[in-house]
Amino acid sequence: MEKETQNGRAAVLGLQHLLAMYAGAVAVPLLIGTGLNFNEQQMTYLISIDIFMCGIATLLQLAVNKFFGIGLPVVLGCAIQAVAPLILIGNNSGIGAIYGSVIASGIFVVLIAGVFSKIKKLFPPLVTGTVITVIGLTLIPVAVEKMGGGLKTDPEFGSPTNLLLAFVTIGLIIGIQIFAKGFIRSIAVLIGLVGGTALAAVLGQVDLAAIGHAPVFHVPQPFYFGMPTFDIWSILLMVIISIVSMVESTGVYFALGDITGKKIGEDDLKRGYRAEGLAVVLGGIFNTFPYTGFSQNVGLVQLSGIKTRKPIYFTAFFLIALGLFPKVGALAQIIPESVLGGGMLVMFGMVAVQGMRMLSKVDFNNDKNLLIIAVSIGFGLGFNVLPGLFSQMPETLQMFTGNGIVMSSLTAIVLNLLFNGLKSEEEI
């Protein structure tokens, strides 16, 4: 009986993780599909297979063996930094080139996993803490926009109803954190989302159309959009994006290691990178996109206080099931944007706080460390807010400068090497 209770609680926590990452998971296929002018049938496949493969990719990281798996409570989803490059590749070289470059970049990640894990000194808390902080801070505006109802161009954006739903969701999460204890406290975000959606239903703000339009059952098909083609420039671009994703995942791994009290070594990183690379290869075969560790779930692990992998197994199985049954998966789409925004604001804030916690290990009496953090955060947030600053530069360069996470990661690594070389964590 006690075991059943524990499994039930883990399942509810797994559902909370799913809801936390769902919007981010479907955002990538939605953006890319829209950018490539996919029709409704293509979009349905793209979203369904994306959800399914998120579950497979997450399982690859959870199930630790000699070759694959980081063994941390990490959820994998499509990398948002791949959106602009993949739309560019698709429009210039065709859909086949998209998946050829994805498969090639996944193989590249698997092959360099051992080498990348040995350069751990490139990612001391000074670097990873800065990157995680920037990830949280750059995502907060996304949450705020959703609090208003979705897009700033929407005529209902910022309406009293949308703001009410967003702040009620935040208020529920805060209230449960203050007054509840134990398991109830650990699912504060889930309760906030359910409570906000219930209020939205009472106010007539819940749209069930997505459930009606979705097919009952969906079967993953390899090469659904045709056979891949291998264009050297497309592959090179995706390899660069993959390296950036590995840096982001490194930050996520170290953040989760910090939360769970697990010291992350070279072997752990090697298995984590290999699992990520294999997930990317499978993504290319089944026509989805590159995967990376999702930072919003880091915030949820921190907020819930539940640091085991068991809930994440449930998340993975739920994702696989939702990918096979699109009508069930569409249930998560009925959560209003404003409610999602309220929950995301709390979680993204927690991601930023986790990055600050990691930075607390840094010697702030060292002016060089302060300069590295200041410039990296400045580039990360500034260029993200105003990507048009580089509008007169080549389009390929703009894909990097317009991504705050990419710019912050590269700046932190280069400046740390310039000022600190390969010093130990303790020296930094």
PDB file of C-alpha atoms in Angstrom, residues 94-328:
ATOM      1  CA  GLY A  94      14.894  22.023 -48.209  1.00  0.00           C
ATOM      2  CA  ILE A  95      13.393  19.886 -45.442  1.00  0.00           C
ATOM      3  CA  GLY A  96      15.736  16.986 -46.235  1.00  0.00           C
ATOM      4  CA  ALA A  97      18.739  19.192 -45.399  1.00  0.00           C
ATOM      5  CA  ILE A  98      17.181  19.995 -41.996  1.00  0.00           C
ATOM      6  CA  TYR A  99      17.116  16.365 -40.956  1.00  0.00           C
ATOM      7  CA  GLY A 100      20.432  15.517 -42.595  1.00  0.00           C
ATOM      8  CA  SER A 101      22.096  18.265 -40.556  1.00  0.00           C
ATOM      9  CA  VAL A 102      20.296  17.149 -37.373  1.00  0.00           C
ATOM     10  CA  ILE A 103      21.448  13.529 -37.801  1.00  0.00           C
ATOM     11  CA  ALA A 104      25.026  14.607 -38.604  1.00  0.00           C
ATOM     12  CA  SER A 105      25.175  16.950 -35.588  1.00  0.00           C
ATOM     13  CA  GLY A 106      23.885  14.168 -33.323  1.00  0.00           C
ATOM     14  CA  ILE A 107      26.643  11.830 -34.540  1.00  0.00           C
ATOM     15  CA  PHE A 108      29.146  14.657 -33.934  1.00  0.00           C
ATOM     16  CA  VAL A 109      27.952  15.044 -30.317  1.00  0.00           C
ATOM     17  CA  VAL A 110      28.301  11.283 -29.686  1.00  0.00           C
ATOM     18  CA  LEU A 111      31.820  11.254 -31.166  1.00  0.00           C
ATOM     19  CA  ILE A 112      33.147  14.271 -29.222  1.00  0.00           C
ATOM     20  CA  ALA A 113      31.431  13.379 -25.914  1.00  0.00           C
ATOM     21  CA  GLY A 114      34.669  12.010 -24.459  1.00  0.00           C
ATOM     22  CA  VAL A 115      36.727  15.043 -25.471  1.00  0.00           C
ATOM     23  CA  PHE A 116      34.055  17.522 -24.347  1.00  0.00           C
ATOM     24  CA  SER A 117      33.807  15.868 -20.934  1.00  0.00           C
ATOM     25  CA  LYS A 118      37.571  16.290 -20.423  1.00  0.00           C
ATOM     26  CA  ILE A 119      37.378  20.056 -20.813  1.00  0.00           C
ATOM     27  CA  LYS A 120      35.278  20.335 -17.653  1.00  0.00           C
ATOM     28  CA  LYS A 121      37.606  23.107 -16.465  1.00  0.00           C
ATOM     29  CA  LEU A 122      36.059  25.317 -19.131  1.00  0.00           C
ATOM     30  CA  PHE A 123      32.832  25.208 -17.100  1.00  0.00           C
ATOM     31  CA  PRO A 124      33.561  26.200 -13.477  1.00  0.00           C
ATOM     32  CA  PRO A 125      30.671  27.637 -11.369  1.00  0.00           C
ATOM     33  CA  LEU A 126      31.727  31.066 -12.666  1.00  0.00           C
ATOM     34  CA  VAL A 127      30.707  30.022 -16.204  1.00  0.00           C
ATOM     35  CA  THR A 128      27.831  27.612 -15.539  1.00  0.00           C
ATOM     36  CA  GLY A 129      26.331  29.841 -12.835  1.00  0.00           C
ATOM     37  CA  THR A 130      26.388  32.820 -15.198  1.00  0.00           C
ATOM     38  CA  VAL A 131      24.822  30.812 -18.027  1.00  0.00           C
ATOM     39  CA  ILE A 132      22.071  29.365 -15.806  1.00  0.00           C
ATOM     40  CA  THR A 133      21.314  32.854 -14.428  1.00  0.00           C
ATOM     41  CA  VAL A 134      21.048  34.249 -17.964  1.00  0.00           C
ATOM     42  CA  ILE A 135      18.851  31.313 -19.050  1.00  0.00           C
ATOM     43  CA  GLY A 136      16.401  32.132 -16.250  1.00  0.00           C
ATOM     44  CA  LEU A 137      16.495  35.896 -16.826  1.00  0.00           C
ATOM     45  CA  THR A 138      16.096  35.661 -20.627  1.00  0.00           C
ATOM     46  CA  LEU A 139      13.110  33.322 -20.236  1.00  0.00           C
ATOM     47  CA  ILE A 140      11.258  35.569 -17.754  1.00  0.00           C
ATOM     48  CA  PRO A 141      10.051  37.992 -20.505  1.00  0.00           C
ATOM     49  CA  VAL A 142       8.576  34.941 -22.316  1.00  0.00           C
ATOM     50  CA  ALA A 143       6.607  34.125 -19.151  1.00  0.00           C
ATOM     51  CA  VAL A 144       5.480  37.744 -18.750  1.00  0.00           C
ATOM     52  CA  GLU A 145       4.234  37.847 -22.355  1.00  0.00           C
ATOM     53  CA  LYS A 146       2.236  34.678 -21.744  1.00  0.00           C
ATOM     54  CA  MET A 147       0.783  36.240 -18.575  1.00  0.00           C
ATOM     55  CA  GLY A 148      -0.752  38.883 -20.837  1.00  0.00           C
ATOM     56  CA  GLY A 149      -2.452  36.203 -22.927  1.00  0.00           C
ATOM     57  CA  GLY A 150       0.155  35.110 -25.471  1.00  0.00           C
ATOM     58  CA  LEU A 151       1.218  37.615 -28.100  1.00  0.00           C
ATOM     59  CA  LYS A 152       1.597  41.363 -27.563  1.00  0.00           C
ATOM     60  CA  THR A 153      -0.268  41.913 -30.854  1.00  0.00           C
ATOM     61  CA  ASP A 154      -3.375  40.124 -29.539  1.00  0.00           C
ATOM     62  CA  PRO A 155      -6.220  42.617 -28.938  1.00  0.00           C
ATOM     63  CA  GLU A 156      -6.943  40.895 -25.601  1.00  0.00           C
ATOM     64  CA  PHE A 157      -3.304  41.128 -24.474  1.00  0.00           C
ATOM     65  CA  GLY A 158      -3.071  42.403 -20.892  1.00  0.00           C
ATOM     66  CA  SER A 159      -6.830  42.237 -20.369  1.00  0.00           C
ATOM     67  CA  PRO A 160      -8.090  42.216 -16.738  1.00  0.00           C
ATOM     68  CA  THR A 161      -9.168  38.576 -17.173  1.00  0.00           C
ATOM     69  CA  ASN A 162      -5.726  37.444 -18.376  1.00  0.00           C
ATOM     70  CA  LEU A 163      -3.983  39.324 -15.585  1.00  0.00           C
ATOM     71  CA  LEU A 164      -6.415  37.902 -13.011  1.00  0.00           C
ATOM     72  CA  LEU A 165      -5.716  34.330 -14.171  1.00  0.00           C
ATOM     73  CA  ALA A 166      -1.939  34.874 -14.171  1.00  0.00           C
ATOM     74  CA  PHE A 167      -1.793  36.438 -10.707  1.00  0.00           C
ATOM     75  CA  VAL A 168      -4.233  33.916  -9.196  1.00  0.00           C
ATOM     76  CA  THR A 169      -1.942  31.137 -10.492  1.00  0.00           C
ATOM     77  CA  ILE A 170       1.117  32.831  -8.949  1.00  0.00           C
ATOM     78  CA  GLY A 171      -0.814  33.504  -5.728  1.00  0.00           C
ATOM     79  CA  LEU A 172      -1.844  29.832  -5.448  1.00  0.00           C
ATOM     80  CA  ILE A 173       1.761  28.677  -5.907  1.00  0.00           C
ATOM     81  CA  ILE A 174       3.037  31.137  -3.285  1.00  0.00           C
ATOM     82  CA  GLY A 175       0.182  30.343  -0.878  1.00  0.00           C
ATOM     83  CA  ILE A 176       0.813  26.597  -1.074  1.00  0.00           C
ATOM     84  CA  GLN A 177       4.536  27.140  -0.535  1.00  0.00           C
ATOM     85  CA  ILE A 178       3.742  29.202   2.604  1.00  0.00           C
ATOM     86  CA  PHE A 179       0.924  27.202   4.193  1.00  0.00           C
ATOM     87  CA  ALA A 180       1.200  23.617   2.895  1.00  0.00           C
ATOM     88  CA  LYS A 181       3.688  20.953   3.918  1.00  0.00           C
ATOM     89  CA  GLY A 182       5.167  17.747   2.534  1.00  0.00           C
ATOM     90  CA  PHE A 183       3.820  16.346  -0.718  1.00  0.00           C
ATOM     91  CA  ILE A 184       1.183  19.066  -1.268  1.00  0.00           C
ATOM     92  CA  ARG A 185       3.892  21.707  -1.046  1.00  0.00           C
ATOM     93  CA  SER A 186       6.033  19.835  -3.592  1.00  0.00           C
ATOM     94  CA  ILE A 187       3.288  20.040  -6.256  1.00  0.00           C
ATOM     95  CA  ALA A 188       2.590  23.749  -5.750  1.00  0.00           C
ATOM     96  CA  VAL A 189       3.108  24.556  -9.444  1.00  0.00           C
ATOM     97  CA  LEU A 190       0.739  21.788 -10.584  1.00  0.00           C
ATOM     98  CA  ILE A 191      -1.961  22.971  -8.161  1.00  0.00           C
ATOM     99  CA  GLY A 192      -1.450  26.543  -9.351  1.00  0.00           C
ATOM    100  CA  LEU A 193      -1.897  25.501 -12.997  1.00  0.00           C
ATOM    101  CA  VAL A 194      -4.973  23.363 -12.247  1.00  0.00           C
ATOM    102  CA  GLY A 195      -6.500  26.080 -10.052  1.00  0.00           C
ATOM    103  CA  GLY A 196      -5.852  28.778 -12.656  1.00  0.00           C
ATOM    104  CA  THR A 197      -7.374  26.608 -15.410  1.00  0.00           C
ATOM    105  CA  ALA A 198     -10.439  25.866 -13.251  1.00  0.00           C
ATOM    106  CA  LEU A 199     -10.984  29.597 -12.730  1.00  0.00           C
ATOM    107  CA  ALA A 200     -10.516  30.151 -16.478  1.00  0.00           C
ATOM    108  CA  ALA A 201     -13.189  27.513 -17.196  1.00  0.00           C
ATOM    109  CA  VAL A 202     -15.618  29.329 -14.872  1.00  0.00           C
ATOM    110  CA  LEU A 203     -14.866  32.573 -16.759  1.00  0.00           C
ATOM    111  CA  GLY A 204     -15.353  30.890 -20.137  1.00  0.00           C
ATOM    112  CA  GLN A 205     -11.684  31.149 -21.114  1.00  0.00           C
ATOM    113  CA  VAL A 206     -10.972  27.440 -21.758  1.00  0.00           C
ATOM    114  CA  ASP A 207     -11.061  26.341 -25.418  1.00  0.00           C
ATOM    115  CA  LEU A 208     -11.558  22.591 -26.034  1.00  0.00           C
ATOM    116  CA  ALA A 209     -11.209  22.842 -29.842  1.00  0.00           C
ATOM    117  CA  ALA A 210      -7.661  21.411 -29.816  1.00  0.00           C
ATOM    118  CA  ILE A 211      -8.970  18.101 -28.426  1.00  0.00           C
ATOM    119  CA  GLY A 212     -11.624  17.848 -31.142  1.00  0.00           C
ATOM    120  CA  HIS A 213      -9.201  18.489 -34.008  1.00  0.00           C
ATOM    121  CA  ALA A 214      -6.496  16.081 -32.848  1.00  0.00           C
ATOM    122  CA  PRO A 215      -6.509  12.489 -34.239  1.00  0.00           C
ATOM    123  CA  VAL A 216      -7.168   9.616 -31.832  1.00  0.00           C
ATOM    124  CA  PHE A 217      -3.956   7.677 -32.471  1.00  0.00           C
ATOM    125  CA  HIS A 218      -0.611   8.532 -34.021  1.00  0.00           C
ATOM    126  CA  VAL A 219       2.189   6.175 -35.147  1.00  0.00           C
ATOM    127  CA  PRO A 220       5.780   7.531 -35.327  1.00  0.00           C
ATOM    128  CA  GLN A 221       7.163   7.123 -38.861  1.00  0.00           C
ATOM    129  CA  PRO A 222      10.867   7.318 -39.758  1.00  0.00           C
ATOM    130  CA  PHE A 223      11.599   9.886 -42.487  1.00  0.00           C
ATOM    131  CA  TYR A 224       7.985  11.102 -42.557  1.00  0.00           C
ATOM    132  CA  PHE A 225       9.036  14.200 -44.546  1.00  0.00           C
ATOM    133  CA  GLY A 226      11.282  12.271 -46.933  1.00  0.00           C
ATOM    134  CA  MET A 227      14.894  11.072 -46.905  1.00  0.00           C
ATOM    135  CA  PRO A 228      17.579  13.339 -45.408  1.00  0.00           C
ATOM    136  CA  THR A 229      20.110  15.166 -47.551  1.00  0.00           C
ATOM    137  CA  PHE A 230      23.554  16.128 -46.301  1.00  0.00           C
ATOM    138  CA  ASP A 231      24.601  19.683 -47.097  1.00  0.00           C
ATOM    139  CA  ILE A 232      28.027  20.601 -45.681  1.00  0.00           C
ATOM    140  CA  TRP A 233      27.147  24.185 -44.707  1.00  0.00           C
ATOM    141  CA  SER A 234      23.901  23.144 -43.054  1.00  0.00           C
ATOM    142  CA  ILE A 235      25.747  20.464 -41.111  1.00  0.00           C
ATOM    143  CA  LEU A 236      28.436  22.924 -40.005  1.00  0.00           C
ATOM    144  CA  LEU A 237      25.799  25.347 -38.748  1.00  0.00           C
ATOM    145  CA  MET A 238      24.012  22.634 -36.761  1.00  0.00           C
ATOM    146  CA  VAL A 239      27.302  21.368 -35.311  1.00  0.00           C
ATOM    147  CA  ILE A 240      27.935  24.863 -33.911  1.00  0.00           C
ATOM    148  CA  ILE A 241      24.383  24.949 -32.482  1.00  0.00           C
ATOM    149  CA  SER A 242      24.980  21.488 -30.968  1.00  0.00           C
ATOM    150  CA  ILE A 243      28.111  22.705 -29.186  1.00  0.00           C
ATOM    151  CA  VAL A 244      26.122  25.606 -27.723  1.00  0.00           C
ATOM    152  CA  SER A 245      23.409  23.138 -26.634  1.00  0.00           C
ATOM    153  CA  MET A 246      26.087  21.013 -24.935  1.00  0.00           C
ATOM    154  CA  VAL A 247      27.264  24.085 -23.024  1.00  0.00           C
ATOM    155  CA  GLU A 248      23.667  24.779 -21.947  1.00  0.00           C
ATOM    156  CA  SER A 249      23.180  21.130 -20.955  1.00  0.00           C
ATOM    157  CA  THR A 250      26.437  21.262 -19.006  1.00  0.00           C
ATOM    158  CA  GLY A 251      24.983  24.135 -16.995  1.00  0.00           C
ATOM    159  CA  VAL A 252      21.785  22.158 -16.406  1.00  0.00           C
ATOM    160  CA  TYR A 253      23.759  19.065 -15.309  1.00  0.00           C
ATOM    161  CA  PHE A 254      25.854  21.037 -12.851  1.00  0.00           C
ATOM    162  CA  ALA A 255      22.787  22.878 -11.541  1.00  0.00           C
ATOM    163  CA  LEU A 256      20.997  19.560 -10.925  1.00  0.00           C
ATOM    164  CA  GLY A 257      24.157  18.077  -9.438  1.00  0.00           C
ATOM    165  CA  ASP A 258      24.305  21.071  -7.091  1.00  0.00           C
ATOM    166  CA  ILE A 259      20.633  20.621  -6.089  1.00  0.00           C
ATOM    167  CA  THR A 260      20.823  16.840  -5.614  1.00  0.00           C
ATOM    168  CA  GLY A 261      24.245  16.833  -3.973  1.00  0.00           C
ATOM    169  CA  LYS A 262      25.813  14.677  -6.708  1.00  0.00           C
ATOM    170  CA  LYS A 263      29.332  15.545  -7.861  1.00  0.00           C
ATOM    171  CA  ILE A 264      29.413  15.519 -11.659  1.00  0.00           C
ATOM    172  CA  GLY A 265      32.570  13.910 -13.051  1.00  0.00           C
ATOM    173  CA  GLU A 266      33.983  13.325 -16.528  1.00  0.00           C
ATOM    174  CA  ASP A 267      32.315   9.908 -16.902  1.00  0.00           C
ATOM    175  CA  ASP A 268      28.926  11.366 -15.963  1.00  0.00           C
ATOM    176  CA  LEU A 269      29.296  14.161 -18.525  1.00  0.00           C
ATOM    177  CA  LYS A 270      30.475  11.730 -21.198  1.00  0.00           C
ATOM    178  CA  ARG A 271      27.402   9.507 -20.728  1.00  0.00           C
ATOM    179  CA  GLY A 272      25.143  12.566 -20.637  1.00  0.00           C
ATOM    180  CA  TYR A 273      26.529  13.994 -23.884  1.00  0.00           C
ATOM    181  CA  ARG A 274      26.323  10.609 -25.619  1.00  0.00           C
ATOM    182  CA  ALA A 275      22.679  10.181 -24.585  1.00  0.00           C
ATOM    183  CA  GLU A 276      21.937  13.674 -25.855  1.00  0.00           C
ATOM    184  CA  GLY A 277      23.702  12.958 -29.151  1.00  0.00           C
ATOM    185  CA  LEU A 278      21.830   9.681 -29.612  1.00  0.00           C
ATOM    186  CA  ALA A 279      18.550  11.503 -28.915  1.00  0.00           C
ATOM    187  CA  VAL A 280      19.439  14.057 -31.616  1.00  0.00           C
ATOM    188  CA  VAL A 281      20.181  11.279 -34.146  1.00  0.00           C
ATOM    189  CA  LEU A 282      16.832   9.602 -33.372  1.00  0.00           C
ATOM    190  CA  GLY A 283      15.190  13.033 -33.641  1.00  0.00           C
ATOM    191  CA  GLY A 284      16.580  13.424 -37.153  1.00  0.00           C
ATOM    192  CA  ILE A 285      15.385   9.950 -38.170  1.00  0.00           C
ATOM    193  CA  PHE A 286      11.848  10.542 -36.858  1.00  0.00           C
ATOM    194  CA  ASN A 287      11.781  14.147 -38.108  1.00  0.00           C
ATOM    195  CA  THR A 288      12.011  16.154 -34.903  1.00  0.00           C
ATOM    196  CA  PHE A 289      14.786  18.465 -33.767  1.00  0.00           C
ATOM    197  CA  PRO A 290      17.922  18.682 -31.541  1.00  0.00           C
ATOM    198  CA  TYR A 291      17.445  18.010 -27.811  1.00  0.00           C
ATOM    199  CA  THR A 292      18.907  19.613 -24.721  1.00  0.00           C
ATOM    200  CA  GLY A 293      18.312  19.544 -20.951  1.00  0.00           C
ATOM    201  CA  PHE A 294      15.289  21.715 -20.070  1.00  0.00           C
ATOM    202  CA  SER A 295      16.147  24.396 -17.532  1.00  0.00           C
ATOM    203  CA  GLN A 296      12.534  25.001 -16.420  1.00  0.00           C
ATOM    204  CA  ASN A 297      12.504  21.537 -14.861  1.00  0.00           C
ATOM    205  CA  VAL A 298      15.625  22.429 -12.879  1.00  0.00           C
ATOM    206  CA  GLY A 299      13.586  25.157 -11.212  1.00  0.00           C
ATOM    207  CA  LEU A 300      10.838  22.635 -10.486  1.00  0.00           C
ATOM    208  CA  VAL A 301      13.258  20.153  -8.868  1.00  0.00           C
ATOM    209  CA  GLN A 302      14.500  23.010  -6.684  1.00  0.00           C
ATOM    210  CA  LEU A 303      10.986  24.233  -5.852  1.00  0.00           C
ATOM    211  CA  SER A 304       9.446  20.800  -5.141  1.00  0.00           C
ATOM    212  CA  GLY A 305      12.398  19.543  -3.093  1.00  0.00           C
ATOM    213  CA  ILE A 306      11.974  16.084  -4.716  1.00  0.00           C
ATOM    214  CA  LYS A 307      15.410  15.209  -6.055  1.00  0.00           C
ATOM    215  CA  THR A 308      15.026  11.590  -7.253  1.00  0.00           C
ATOM    216  CA  ARG A 309      14.659  10.320 -10.815  1.00  0.00           C
ATOM    217  CA  LYS A 310      11.420   8.407 -10.193  1.00  0.00           C
ATOM    218  CA  PRO A 311       9.022  11.276 -11.036  1.00  0.00           C
ATOM    219  CA  ILE A 312      10.989  11.944 -14.235  1.00  0.00           C
ATOM    220  CA  TYR A 313      10.458   8.322 -15.349  1.00  0.00           C
ATOM    221  CA  PHE A 314       6.734   8.992 -15.093  1.00  0.00           C
ATOM    222  CA  THR A 315       7.231  12.238 -17.062  1.00  0.00           C
ATOM    223  CA  ALA A 316       9.001  10.295 -19.831  1.00  0.00           C
ATOM    224  CA  PHE A 317       6.279   7.632 -20.015  1.00  0.00           C
ATOM    225  CA  PHE A 318       3.560  10.316 -20.009  1.00  0.00           C
ATOM    226  CA  LEU A 319       5.317  12.106 -22.887  1.00  0.00           C
ATOM    227  CA  ILE A 320       5.549   8.875 -24.904  1.00  0.00           C
ATOM    228  CA  ALA A 321       1.855   8.146 -24.274  1.00  0.00           C
ATOM    229  CA  LEU A 322       0.808  11.682 -25.198  1.00  0.00           C
ATOM    230  CA  GLY A 323       2.821  11.420 -28.394  1.00  0.00           C
ATOM    231  CA  LEU A 324       0.917   8.263 -29.378  1.00  0.00           C
ATOM    232  CA  PHE A 325      -2.517   9.642 -28.449  1.00  0.00           C
ATOM    233  CA  PRO A 326      -2.697  13.263 -29.639  1.00  0.00           C
ATOM    234  CA  LYS A 327      -6.212  13.767 -28.227  1.00  0.00           C
ATOM    235  CA  VAL A 328      -4.892  13.061 -24.728  1.00  0.00           C
TER     236      VAL A 328
END
